[in-house]
Short mmCIF file of C-alpha atoms and ligand atoms in Angstrom, two decimals:
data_model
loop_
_atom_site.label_atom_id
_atom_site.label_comp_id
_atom_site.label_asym_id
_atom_site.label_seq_id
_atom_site.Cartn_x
_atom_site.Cartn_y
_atom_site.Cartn_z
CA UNK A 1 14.97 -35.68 -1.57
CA UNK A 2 15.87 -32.26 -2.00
CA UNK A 3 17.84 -29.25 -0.70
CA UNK A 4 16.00 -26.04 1.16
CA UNK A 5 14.84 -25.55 4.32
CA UNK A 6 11.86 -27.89 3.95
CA UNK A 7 13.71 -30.77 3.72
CA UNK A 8 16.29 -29.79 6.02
CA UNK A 9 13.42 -29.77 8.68
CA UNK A 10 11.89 -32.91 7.47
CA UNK A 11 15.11 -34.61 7.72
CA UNK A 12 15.70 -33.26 11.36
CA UNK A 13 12.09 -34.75 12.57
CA UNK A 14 12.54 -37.81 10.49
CA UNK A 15 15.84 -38.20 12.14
CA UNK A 16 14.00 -38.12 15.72
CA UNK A 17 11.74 -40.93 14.28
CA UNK A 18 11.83 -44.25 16.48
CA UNK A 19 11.23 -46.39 13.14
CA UNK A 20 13.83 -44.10 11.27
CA UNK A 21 17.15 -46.01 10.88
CA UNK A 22 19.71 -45.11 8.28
CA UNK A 23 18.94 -41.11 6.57
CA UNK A 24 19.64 -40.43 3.64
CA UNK A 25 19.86 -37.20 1.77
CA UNK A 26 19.53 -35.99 -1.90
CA UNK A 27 21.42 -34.17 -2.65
CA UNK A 28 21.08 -32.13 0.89
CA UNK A 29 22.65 -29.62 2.19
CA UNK A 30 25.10 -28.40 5.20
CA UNK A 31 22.20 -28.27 7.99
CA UNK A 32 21.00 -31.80 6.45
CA UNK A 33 24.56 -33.04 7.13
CA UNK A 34 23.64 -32.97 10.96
CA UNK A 35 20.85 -35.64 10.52
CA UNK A 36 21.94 -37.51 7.48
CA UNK A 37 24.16 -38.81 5.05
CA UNK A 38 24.44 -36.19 2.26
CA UNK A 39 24.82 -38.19 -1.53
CA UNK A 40 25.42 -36.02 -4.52
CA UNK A 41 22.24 -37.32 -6.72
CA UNK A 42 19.74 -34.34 -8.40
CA UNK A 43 16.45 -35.32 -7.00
CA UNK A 44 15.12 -34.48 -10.89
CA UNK A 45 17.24 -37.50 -12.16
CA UNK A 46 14.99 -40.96 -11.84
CA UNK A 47 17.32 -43.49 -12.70
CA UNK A 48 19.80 -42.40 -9.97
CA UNK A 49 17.34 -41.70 -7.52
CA UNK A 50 16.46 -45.39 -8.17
CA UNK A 51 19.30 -46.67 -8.29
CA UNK A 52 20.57 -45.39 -4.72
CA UNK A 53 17.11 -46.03 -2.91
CA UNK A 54 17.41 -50.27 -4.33
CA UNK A 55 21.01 -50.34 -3.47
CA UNK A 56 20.70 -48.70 -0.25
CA UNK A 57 17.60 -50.79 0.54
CA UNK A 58 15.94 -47.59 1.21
CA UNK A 59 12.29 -48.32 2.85
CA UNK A 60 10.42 -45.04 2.46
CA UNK A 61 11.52 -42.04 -0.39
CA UNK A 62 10.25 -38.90 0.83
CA UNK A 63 10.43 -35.97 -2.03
CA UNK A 64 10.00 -32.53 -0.77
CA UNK A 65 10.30 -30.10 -3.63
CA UNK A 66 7.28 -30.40 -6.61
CA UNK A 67 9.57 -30.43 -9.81
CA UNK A 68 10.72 -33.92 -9.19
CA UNK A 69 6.93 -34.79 -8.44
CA UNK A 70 5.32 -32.91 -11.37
CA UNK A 71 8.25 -34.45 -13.64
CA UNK A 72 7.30 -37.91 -12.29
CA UNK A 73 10.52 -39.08 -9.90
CA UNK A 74 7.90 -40.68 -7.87
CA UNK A 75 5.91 -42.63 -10.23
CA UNK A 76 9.65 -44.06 -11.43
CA UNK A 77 10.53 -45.10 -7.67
CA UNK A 78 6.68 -46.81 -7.33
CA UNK A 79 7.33 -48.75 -10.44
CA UNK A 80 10.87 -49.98 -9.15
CA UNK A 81 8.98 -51.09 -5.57
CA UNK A 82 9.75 -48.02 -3.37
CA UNK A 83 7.81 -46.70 -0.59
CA UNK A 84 7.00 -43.10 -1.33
CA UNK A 85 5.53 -40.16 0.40
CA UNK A 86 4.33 -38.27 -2.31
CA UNK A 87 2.09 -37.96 -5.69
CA UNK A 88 2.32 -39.32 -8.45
CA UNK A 89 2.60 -37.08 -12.05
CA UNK A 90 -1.33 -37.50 -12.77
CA UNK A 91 -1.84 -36.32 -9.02
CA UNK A 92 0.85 -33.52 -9.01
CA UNK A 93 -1.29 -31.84 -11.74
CA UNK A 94 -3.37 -29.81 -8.96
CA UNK A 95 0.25 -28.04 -8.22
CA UNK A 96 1.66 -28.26 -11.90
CA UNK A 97 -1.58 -27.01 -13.64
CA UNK A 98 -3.73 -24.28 -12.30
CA UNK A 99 -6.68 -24.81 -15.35
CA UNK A 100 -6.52 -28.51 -14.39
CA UNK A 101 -7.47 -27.89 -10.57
CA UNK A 102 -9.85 -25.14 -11.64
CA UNK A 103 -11.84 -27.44 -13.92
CA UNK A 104 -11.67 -30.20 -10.92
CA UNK A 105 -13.08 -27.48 -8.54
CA UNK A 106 -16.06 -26.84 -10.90
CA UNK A 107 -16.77 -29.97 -12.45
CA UNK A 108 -17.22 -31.39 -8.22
CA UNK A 109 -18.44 -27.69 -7.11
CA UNK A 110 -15.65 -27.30 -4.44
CA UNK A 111 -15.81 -23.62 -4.01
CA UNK A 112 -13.15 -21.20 -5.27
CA UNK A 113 -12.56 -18.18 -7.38
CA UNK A 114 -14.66 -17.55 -10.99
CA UNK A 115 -12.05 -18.12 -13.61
CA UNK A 116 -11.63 -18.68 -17.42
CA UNK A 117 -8.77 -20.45 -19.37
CA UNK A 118 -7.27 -18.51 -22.19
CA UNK A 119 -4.38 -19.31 -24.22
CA UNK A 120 -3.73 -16.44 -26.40
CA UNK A 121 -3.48 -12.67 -25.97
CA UNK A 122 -6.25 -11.91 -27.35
CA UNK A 123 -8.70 -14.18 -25.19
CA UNK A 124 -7.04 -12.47 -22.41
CA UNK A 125 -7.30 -9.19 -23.27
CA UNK A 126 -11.14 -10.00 -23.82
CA UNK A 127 -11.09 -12.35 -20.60
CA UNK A 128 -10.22 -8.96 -18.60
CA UNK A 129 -13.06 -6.44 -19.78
CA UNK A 130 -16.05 -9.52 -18.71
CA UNK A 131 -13.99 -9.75 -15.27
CA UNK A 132 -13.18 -5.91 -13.86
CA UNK A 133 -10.90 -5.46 -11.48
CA UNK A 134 -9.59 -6.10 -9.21
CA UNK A 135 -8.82 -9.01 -10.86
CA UNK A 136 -6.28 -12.17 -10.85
CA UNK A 137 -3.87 -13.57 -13.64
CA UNK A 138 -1.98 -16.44 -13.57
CA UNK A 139 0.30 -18.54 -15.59
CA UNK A 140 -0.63 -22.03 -16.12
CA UNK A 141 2.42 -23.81 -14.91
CA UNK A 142 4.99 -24.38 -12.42
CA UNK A 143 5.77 -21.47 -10.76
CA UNK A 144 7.06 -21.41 -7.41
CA UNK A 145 4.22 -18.90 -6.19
CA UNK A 146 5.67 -16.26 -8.42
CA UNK A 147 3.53 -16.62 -11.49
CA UNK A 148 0.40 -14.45 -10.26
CA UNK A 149 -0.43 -11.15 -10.65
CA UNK A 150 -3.00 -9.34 -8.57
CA UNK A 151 -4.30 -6.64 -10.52
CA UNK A 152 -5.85 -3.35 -9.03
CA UNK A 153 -6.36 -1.71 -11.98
CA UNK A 154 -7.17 -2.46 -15.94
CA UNK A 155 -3.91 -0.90 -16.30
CA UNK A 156 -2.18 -3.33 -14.44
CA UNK A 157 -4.47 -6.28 -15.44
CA UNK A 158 -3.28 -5.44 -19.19
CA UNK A 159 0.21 -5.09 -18.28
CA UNK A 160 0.20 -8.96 -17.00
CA UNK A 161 -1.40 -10.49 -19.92
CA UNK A 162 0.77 -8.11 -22.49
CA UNK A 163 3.81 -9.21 -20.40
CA UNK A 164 2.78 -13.26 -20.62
CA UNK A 165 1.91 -12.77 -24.18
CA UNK A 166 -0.07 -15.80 -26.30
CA UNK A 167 -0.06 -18.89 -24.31
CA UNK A 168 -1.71 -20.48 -21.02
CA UNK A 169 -3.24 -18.29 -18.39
CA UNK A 170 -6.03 -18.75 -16.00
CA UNK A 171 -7.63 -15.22 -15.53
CA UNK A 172 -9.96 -15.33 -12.62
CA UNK A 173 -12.37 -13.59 -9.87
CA UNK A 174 -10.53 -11.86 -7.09
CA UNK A 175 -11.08 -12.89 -3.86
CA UNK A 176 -11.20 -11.08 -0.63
CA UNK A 177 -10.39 -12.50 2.64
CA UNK A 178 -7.52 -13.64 5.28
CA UNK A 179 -5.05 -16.47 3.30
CA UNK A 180 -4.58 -19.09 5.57
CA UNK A 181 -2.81 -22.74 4.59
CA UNK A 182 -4.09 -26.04 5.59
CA UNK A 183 -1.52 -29.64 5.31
CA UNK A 184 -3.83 -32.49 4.79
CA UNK A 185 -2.09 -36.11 4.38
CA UNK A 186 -4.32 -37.71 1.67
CA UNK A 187 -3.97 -41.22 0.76
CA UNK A 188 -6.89 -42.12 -1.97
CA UNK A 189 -10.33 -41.44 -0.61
CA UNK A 190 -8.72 -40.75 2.62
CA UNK A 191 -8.11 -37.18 4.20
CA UNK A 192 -7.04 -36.17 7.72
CA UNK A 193 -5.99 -32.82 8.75
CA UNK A 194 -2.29 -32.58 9.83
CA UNK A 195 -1.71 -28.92 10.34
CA UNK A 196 -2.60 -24.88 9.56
CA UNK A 197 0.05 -22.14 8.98
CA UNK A 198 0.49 -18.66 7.48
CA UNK A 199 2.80 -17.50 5.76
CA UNK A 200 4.83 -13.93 4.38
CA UNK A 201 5.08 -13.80 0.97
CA UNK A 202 5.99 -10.70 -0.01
CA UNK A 203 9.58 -9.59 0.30
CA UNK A 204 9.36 -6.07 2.13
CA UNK A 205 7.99 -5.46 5.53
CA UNK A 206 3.83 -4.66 6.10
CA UNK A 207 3.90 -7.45 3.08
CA UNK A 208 5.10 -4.95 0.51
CA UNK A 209 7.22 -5.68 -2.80
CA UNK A 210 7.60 -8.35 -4.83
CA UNK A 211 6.45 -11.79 -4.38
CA UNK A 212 9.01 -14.56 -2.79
CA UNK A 213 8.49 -18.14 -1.87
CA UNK A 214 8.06 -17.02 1.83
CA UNK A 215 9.76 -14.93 4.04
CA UNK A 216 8.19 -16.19 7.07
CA UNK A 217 5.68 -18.36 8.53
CA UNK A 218 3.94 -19.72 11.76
CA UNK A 219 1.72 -22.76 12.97
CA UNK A 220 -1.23 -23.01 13.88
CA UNK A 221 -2.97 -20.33 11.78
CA UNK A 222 -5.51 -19.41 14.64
CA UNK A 223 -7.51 -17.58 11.90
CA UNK A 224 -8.28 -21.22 10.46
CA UNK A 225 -10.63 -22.16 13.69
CA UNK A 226 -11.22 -25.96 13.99
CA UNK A 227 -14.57 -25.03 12.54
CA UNK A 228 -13.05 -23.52 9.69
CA UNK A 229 -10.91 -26.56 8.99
CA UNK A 230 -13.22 -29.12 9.68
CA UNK A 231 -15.40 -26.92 6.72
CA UNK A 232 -12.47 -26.93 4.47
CA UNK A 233 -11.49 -30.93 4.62
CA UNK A 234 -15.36 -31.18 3.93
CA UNK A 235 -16.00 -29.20 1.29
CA UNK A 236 -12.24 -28.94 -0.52
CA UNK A 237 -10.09 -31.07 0.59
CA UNK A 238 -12.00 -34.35 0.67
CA UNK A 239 -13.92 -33.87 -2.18
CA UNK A 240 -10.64 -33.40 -4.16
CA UNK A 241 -9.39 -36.38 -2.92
CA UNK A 242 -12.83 -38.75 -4.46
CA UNK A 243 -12.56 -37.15 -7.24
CA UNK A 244 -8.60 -37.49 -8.17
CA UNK A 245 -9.21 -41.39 -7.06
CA UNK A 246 -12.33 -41.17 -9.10
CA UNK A 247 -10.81 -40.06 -11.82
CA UNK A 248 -8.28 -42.88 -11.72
CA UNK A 249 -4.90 -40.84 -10.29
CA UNK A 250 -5.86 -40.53 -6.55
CA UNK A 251 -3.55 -38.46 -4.65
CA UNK A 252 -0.97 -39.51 -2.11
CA UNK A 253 1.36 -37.55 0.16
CA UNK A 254 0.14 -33.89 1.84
CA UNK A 255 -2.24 -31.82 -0.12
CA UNK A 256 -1.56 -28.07 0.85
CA UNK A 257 -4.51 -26.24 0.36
CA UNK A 258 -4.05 -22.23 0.29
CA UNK A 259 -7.69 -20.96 1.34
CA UNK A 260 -8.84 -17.64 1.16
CA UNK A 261 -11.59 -17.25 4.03
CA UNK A 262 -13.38 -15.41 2.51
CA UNK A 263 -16.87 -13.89 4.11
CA UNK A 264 -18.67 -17.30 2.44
CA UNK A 265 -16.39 -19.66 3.72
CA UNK A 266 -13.14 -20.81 2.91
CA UNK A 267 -12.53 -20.63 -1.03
CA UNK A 268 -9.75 -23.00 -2.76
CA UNK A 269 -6.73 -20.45 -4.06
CA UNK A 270 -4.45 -23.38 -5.25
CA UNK A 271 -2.94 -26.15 -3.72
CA UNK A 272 0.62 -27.85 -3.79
CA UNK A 273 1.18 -31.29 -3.49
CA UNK A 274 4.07 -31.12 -1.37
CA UNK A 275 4.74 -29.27 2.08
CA UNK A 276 5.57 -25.49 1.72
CA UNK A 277 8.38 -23.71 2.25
CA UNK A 278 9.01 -22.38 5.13
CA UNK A 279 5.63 -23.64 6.44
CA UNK A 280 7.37 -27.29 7.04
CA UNK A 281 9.75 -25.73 9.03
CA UNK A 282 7.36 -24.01 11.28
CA UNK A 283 5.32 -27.52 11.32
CA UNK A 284 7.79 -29.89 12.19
CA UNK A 285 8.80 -29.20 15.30
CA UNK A 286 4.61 -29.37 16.02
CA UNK A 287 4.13 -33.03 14.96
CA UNK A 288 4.15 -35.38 18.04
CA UNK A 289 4.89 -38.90 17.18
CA UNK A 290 6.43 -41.03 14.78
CA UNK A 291 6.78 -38.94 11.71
CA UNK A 292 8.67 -41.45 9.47
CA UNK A 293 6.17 -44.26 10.16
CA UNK A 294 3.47 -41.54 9.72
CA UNK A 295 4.87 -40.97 6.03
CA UNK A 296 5.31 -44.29 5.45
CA UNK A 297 1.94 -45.68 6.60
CA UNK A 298 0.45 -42.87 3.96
CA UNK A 299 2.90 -44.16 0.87
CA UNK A 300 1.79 -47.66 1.22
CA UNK A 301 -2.07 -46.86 1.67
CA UNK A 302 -2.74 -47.34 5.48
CA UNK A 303 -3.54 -44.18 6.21
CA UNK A 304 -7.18 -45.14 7.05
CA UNK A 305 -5.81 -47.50 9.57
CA UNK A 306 -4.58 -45.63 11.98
CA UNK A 307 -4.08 -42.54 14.66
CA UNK A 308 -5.06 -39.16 12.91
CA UNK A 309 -1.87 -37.38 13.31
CA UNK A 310 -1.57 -35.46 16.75
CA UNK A 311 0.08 -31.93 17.29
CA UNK A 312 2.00 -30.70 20.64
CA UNK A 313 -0.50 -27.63 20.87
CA UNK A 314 2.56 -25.56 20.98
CA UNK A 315 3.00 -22.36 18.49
CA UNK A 316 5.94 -21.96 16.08
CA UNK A 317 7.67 -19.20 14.14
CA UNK A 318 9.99 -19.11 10.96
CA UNK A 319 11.75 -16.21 10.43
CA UNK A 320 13.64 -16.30 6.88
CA UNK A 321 16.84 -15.33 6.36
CA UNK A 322 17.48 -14.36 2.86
CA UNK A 323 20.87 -13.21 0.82
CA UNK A 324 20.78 -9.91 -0.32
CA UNK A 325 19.02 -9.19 -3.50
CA UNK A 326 16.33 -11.76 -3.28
CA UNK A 327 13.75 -12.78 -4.77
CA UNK A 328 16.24 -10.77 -7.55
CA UNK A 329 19.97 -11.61 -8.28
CA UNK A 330 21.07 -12.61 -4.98
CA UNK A 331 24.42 -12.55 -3.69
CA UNK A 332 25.87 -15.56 -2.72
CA UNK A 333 29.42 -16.78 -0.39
CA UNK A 334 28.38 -14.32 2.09
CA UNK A 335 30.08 -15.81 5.75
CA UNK A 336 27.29 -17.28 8.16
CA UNK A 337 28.38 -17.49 11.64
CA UNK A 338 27.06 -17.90 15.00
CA UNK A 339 24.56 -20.59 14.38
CA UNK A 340 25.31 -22.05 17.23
CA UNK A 341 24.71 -18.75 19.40
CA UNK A 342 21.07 -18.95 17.87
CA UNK A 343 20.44 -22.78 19.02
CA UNK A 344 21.33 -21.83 22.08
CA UNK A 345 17.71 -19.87 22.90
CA UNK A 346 15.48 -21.85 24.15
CA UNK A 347 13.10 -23.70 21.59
CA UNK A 348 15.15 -22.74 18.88
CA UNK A 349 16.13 -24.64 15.57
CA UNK A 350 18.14 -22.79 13.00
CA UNK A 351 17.44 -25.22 9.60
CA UNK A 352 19.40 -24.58 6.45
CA UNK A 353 17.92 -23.22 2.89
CA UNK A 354 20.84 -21.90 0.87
CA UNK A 355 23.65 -22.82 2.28
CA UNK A 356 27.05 -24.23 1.18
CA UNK A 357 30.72 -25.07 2.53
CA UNK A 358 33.68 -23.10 1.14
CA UNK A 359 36.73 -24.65 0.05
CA UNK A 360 37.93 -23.48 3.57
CA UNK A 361 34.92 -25.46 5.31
CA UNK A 362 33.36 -22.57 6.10
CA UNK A 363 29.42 -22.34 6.46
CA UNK A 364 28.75 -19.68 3.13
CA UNK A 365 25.13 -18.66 1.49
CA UNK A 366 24.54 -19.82 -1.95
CA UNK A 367 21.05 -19.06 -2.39
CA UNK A 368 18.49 -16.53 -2.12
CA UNK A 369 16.34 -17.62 1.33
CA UNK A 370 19.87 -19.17 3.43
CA UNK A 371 18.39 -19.91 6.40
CA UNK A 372 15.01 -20.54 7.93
CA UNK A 373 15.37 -19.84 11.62
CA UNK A 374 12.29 -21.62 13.58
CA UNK A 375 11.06 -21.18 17.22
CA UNK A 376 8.46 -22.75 19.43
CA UNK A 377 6.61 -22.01 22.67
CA UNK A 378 3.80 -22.34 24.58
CA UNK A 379 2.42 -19.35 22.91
CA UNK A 380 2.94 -17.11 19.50
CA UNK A 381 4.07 -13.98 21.27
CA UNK A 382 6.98 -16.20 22.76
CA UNK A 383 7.61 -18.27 19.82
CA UNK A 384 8.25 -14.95 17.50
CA UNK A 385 10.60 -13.24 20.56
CA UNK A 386 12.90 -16.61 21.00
CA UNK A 387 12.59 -16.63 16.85
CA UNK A 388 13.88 -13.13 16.59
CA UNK A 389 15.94 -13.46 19.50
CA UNK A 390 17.90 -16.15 17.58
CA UNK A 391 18.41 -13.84 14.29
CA UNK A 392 20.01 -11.49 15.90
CA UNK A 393 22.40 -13.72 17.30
CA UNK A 394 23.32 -14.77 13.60
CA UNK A 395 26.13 -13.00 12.01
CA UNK A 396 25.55 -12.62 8.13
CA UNK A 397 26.73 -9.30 6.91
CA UNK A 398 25.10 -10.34 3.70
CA UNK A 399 22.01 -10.65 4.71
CA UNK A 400 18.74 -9.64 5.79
CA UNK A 401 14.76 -10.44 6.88
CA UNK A 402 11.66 -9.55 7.42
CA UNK A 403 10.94 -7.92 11.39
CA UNK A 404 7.53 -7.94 11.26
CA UNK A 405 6.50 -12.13 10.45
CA UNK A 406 3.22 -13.25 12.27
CA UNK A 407 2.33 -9.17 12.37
CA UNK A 408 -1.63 -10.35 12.56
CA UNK A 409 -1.21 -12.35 14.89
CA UNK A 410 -0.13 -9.70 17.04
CA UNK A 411 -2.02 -7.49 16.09
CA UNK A 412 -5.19 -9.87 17.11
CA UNK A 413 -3.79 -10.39 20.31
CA UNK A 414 -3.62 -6.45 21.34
P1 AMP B 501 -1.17 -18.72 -5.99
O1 AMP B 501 0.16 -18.98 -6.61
O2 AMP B 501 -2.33 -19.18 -6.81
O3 AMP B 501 -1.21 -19.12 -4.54
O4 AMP B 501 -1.29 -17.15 -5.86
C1 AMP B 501 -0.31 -16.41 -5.16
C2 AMP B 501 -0.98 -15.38 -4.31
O5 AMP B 501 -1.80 -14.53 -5.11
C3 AMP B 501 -1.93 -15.97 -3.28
O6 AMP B 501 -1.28 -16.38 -2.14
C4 AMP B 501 -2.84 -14.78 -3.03
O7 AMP B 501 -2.23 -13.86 -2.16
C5 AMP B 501 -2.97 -14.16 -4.39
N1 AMP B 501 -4.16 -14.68 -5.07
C6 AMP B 501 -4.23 -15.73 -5.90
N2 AMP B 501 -5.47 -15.93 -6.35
C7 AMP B 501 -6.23 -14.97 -5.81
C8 AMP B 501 -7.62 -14.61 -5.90
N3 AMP B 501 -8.47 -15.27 -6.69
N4 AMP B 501 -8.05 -13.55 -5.18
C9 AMP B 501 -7.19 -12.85 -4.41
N5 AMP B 501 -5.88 -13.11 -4.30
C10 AMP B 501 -5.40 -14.16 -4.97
N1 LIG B 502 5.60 -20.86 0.98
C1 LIG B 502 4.83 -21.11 -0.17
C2 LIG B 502 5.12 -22.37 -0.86
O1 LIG B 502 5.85 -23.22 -0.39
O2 LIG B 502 4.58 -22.57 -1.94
#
């Protein structure tokens, strides 16, 4: 279920699946239309999501975006019988509210930033003088990564809370460090690492302008060492998991945990219960194995049971392609051609975010990130060349992306 680049790469590995038979998408998109049937149904709309998955016979639902998992789509497909890789509403909480995981990381002392709730003006205004700056502000809701403000200055601190006004906000300590993502599947009281990535969030190049939902992204994260990781399961990720089953919602599907590692250790920043976007893409092509039985082996609670997942030791790249404009007003039916040109480097997948068909059958952009143009290789240096190496093949007058993804990387490696 769903529509970017996320679940245009999911759909490509689950397509290579041994165990995968029929693949269906909704709704999809023109790059999911090379691995699966494409049915008009809006992933937000239970009762037809339902009804296709029972009359298809459908043996495993995998959602990819978090509205449809926040709104409860999953809980609805559960209750008919479905197999599904994913949370349910109760679990999807530690994406949909911040204050919710911040009173789960204190109340179970799983290390993360000093915060306070607040929920009018006022509160925050007074919030801000006990905290400094720099400091962090954040609305308490849904908001596809764009809903925090890192403030510098009081100046800027008091321009946030002015701008969100009376209502919801989680005000908290700022954190220095190196961000760095970690994909755990989690199935109840079970946890097992499945993969690290970093990503590019901010629009402009040397990660400057506004925030997007990614611009970029690569896998591993080298900067999350196996120590590092093994320290984060243990002291964030698993201890999130007892306590959401604990509590009587456990969590099922992958648990993305953005760390900040920090010079104590790796800190909780937030997690999403779903993969990100365009970390998936980067991770896919990683995952050795059967993915689909993988998925399906964590929706019905086996998880426990079997292989940890295993990874190809390879490196991989995503390089966004994005319509002109975003994260504003972006222009859309901008011609895309020469895909095929980019598949043609070695290692290279070109998966679809925002794209569409004209009327003419033409390949067109219709939303703000289009494409999500992946590489992989025995090492990052190559990964990134094939990666960029394959954008410029693409021919999209409208539009444009970031030249400088996985820029620590290389800058760790001279
Ligand atoms: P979030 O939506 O919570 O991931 O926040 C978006 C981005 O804001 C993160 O990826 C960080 O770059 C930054 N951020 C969030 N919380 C903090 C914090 N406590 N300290 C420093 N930076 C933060
Ligand atoms: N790339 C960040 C996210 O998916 O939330």
């Amino acid at each position: 279920m769903g529509s970017g680049g996320r679940e245009d790469a999911l759909a490509w590995r689950l397509r290579q699946s041994p165990s995968c038979g029929e693949l269906i998408a909704a709704p999809g998109n023109p790059g999911i239309g090379r691995w699966a049937e494409c049915v008009a149904v809006d992933p937000m709309d239970a009762r037809a999501v339902t009804e296709l998955s029972r009359s298809r016979s459908i043996g495993l639902v995998v959602i990819g975006p978090e509205a449809p998992l926040v709104a409860g789509v999953g809980d609805a497909l559960r209750a008919a019988g479905l197999a599904v890789f994913g949370p349910s509403a109760a679990a999807a909480r530690l994406e949909g509210s911040k204050g919710f995981t911040k009173d789960l990381c204190k109340a179970n002392s799983i290390p993360t930033a000093d915060y306070e709730r607040v929920e009018t003006l006022a509160e925050a205004r007074a919030a801000l003088d006990r905290f400094g700056t720099p400091v962090v502000i954040k609305a308490d809701g849904l908001a596809a990564g764009k809903g925090v403000t890192v403030a510098m200055t009081l100046a800027e601190a008091e321009a946030a809370v002015d701008a969100a006004g009376d209502g919801p906000l989680v005000i908290e300590e700022f954190l220095d460090g190196e961000e760095a993502s970690l994909f755990a599947l989690v199935d109840g009281e079970t946890a097992v690492p499945l993969a690290s990535a970093q990503d590019h969030k901010r629009v402009g190049e040397g990660d400057t302008g506004p925030n997007t939902g990614g611009m970029g992204a690569y896998s591993p994260a080298p900067v999350l060492t196996s120590e590092l990781e093994a320290q984060a399961m243990d002291e964030i990720v698993r201890p999130t998991a007892r306590a959401m089953a604990a509590a009587g919602t456990p969590f099922s599907g992958v648990l993305y945990a953005g760390l900040m590692l920090s010079r104590e250790g790796p800190r909780l920043i937030e997690y999403n219960v779903r993969f990100g976007d365009p970390e998936c893409e980067a991770i896919m092509p990683l995952i050795e194995g059967d993915l689909a039985e993988l998925l399906h082996c964590v929706a019905t609670g086996r998880l426990a049971q079997i292989e940890p997942p295993r990874l190809s030791g390879r490196h991989s790249v995503t390089v966004i392609v994005a319509a002109r404009g975003y994260p504003g007003a972006a222009a859309s039916g901008g011609a895309i051609r020469a895909i095929e040109a980019a598949e043609r480097v070695e290692g290279v997948t070109v998966f679809h975010a925002g794209t569409a068909s004209s009327s003419g059958g033409e390949l067109i952009a219709k939303g703000g990130r289009v494409l999500a143009v992946t590489a992989v290789a025995e090492t990052f240096a190559n990964a990134r060349a094939r990666a960029y190496r394959a954008v410029d093949a693409i021919d999209f007058a409208d539009g444009f992306h970031r030249r400088d993804i996985g820029w620590r990387e290389l800058e760790r490696a001279s």
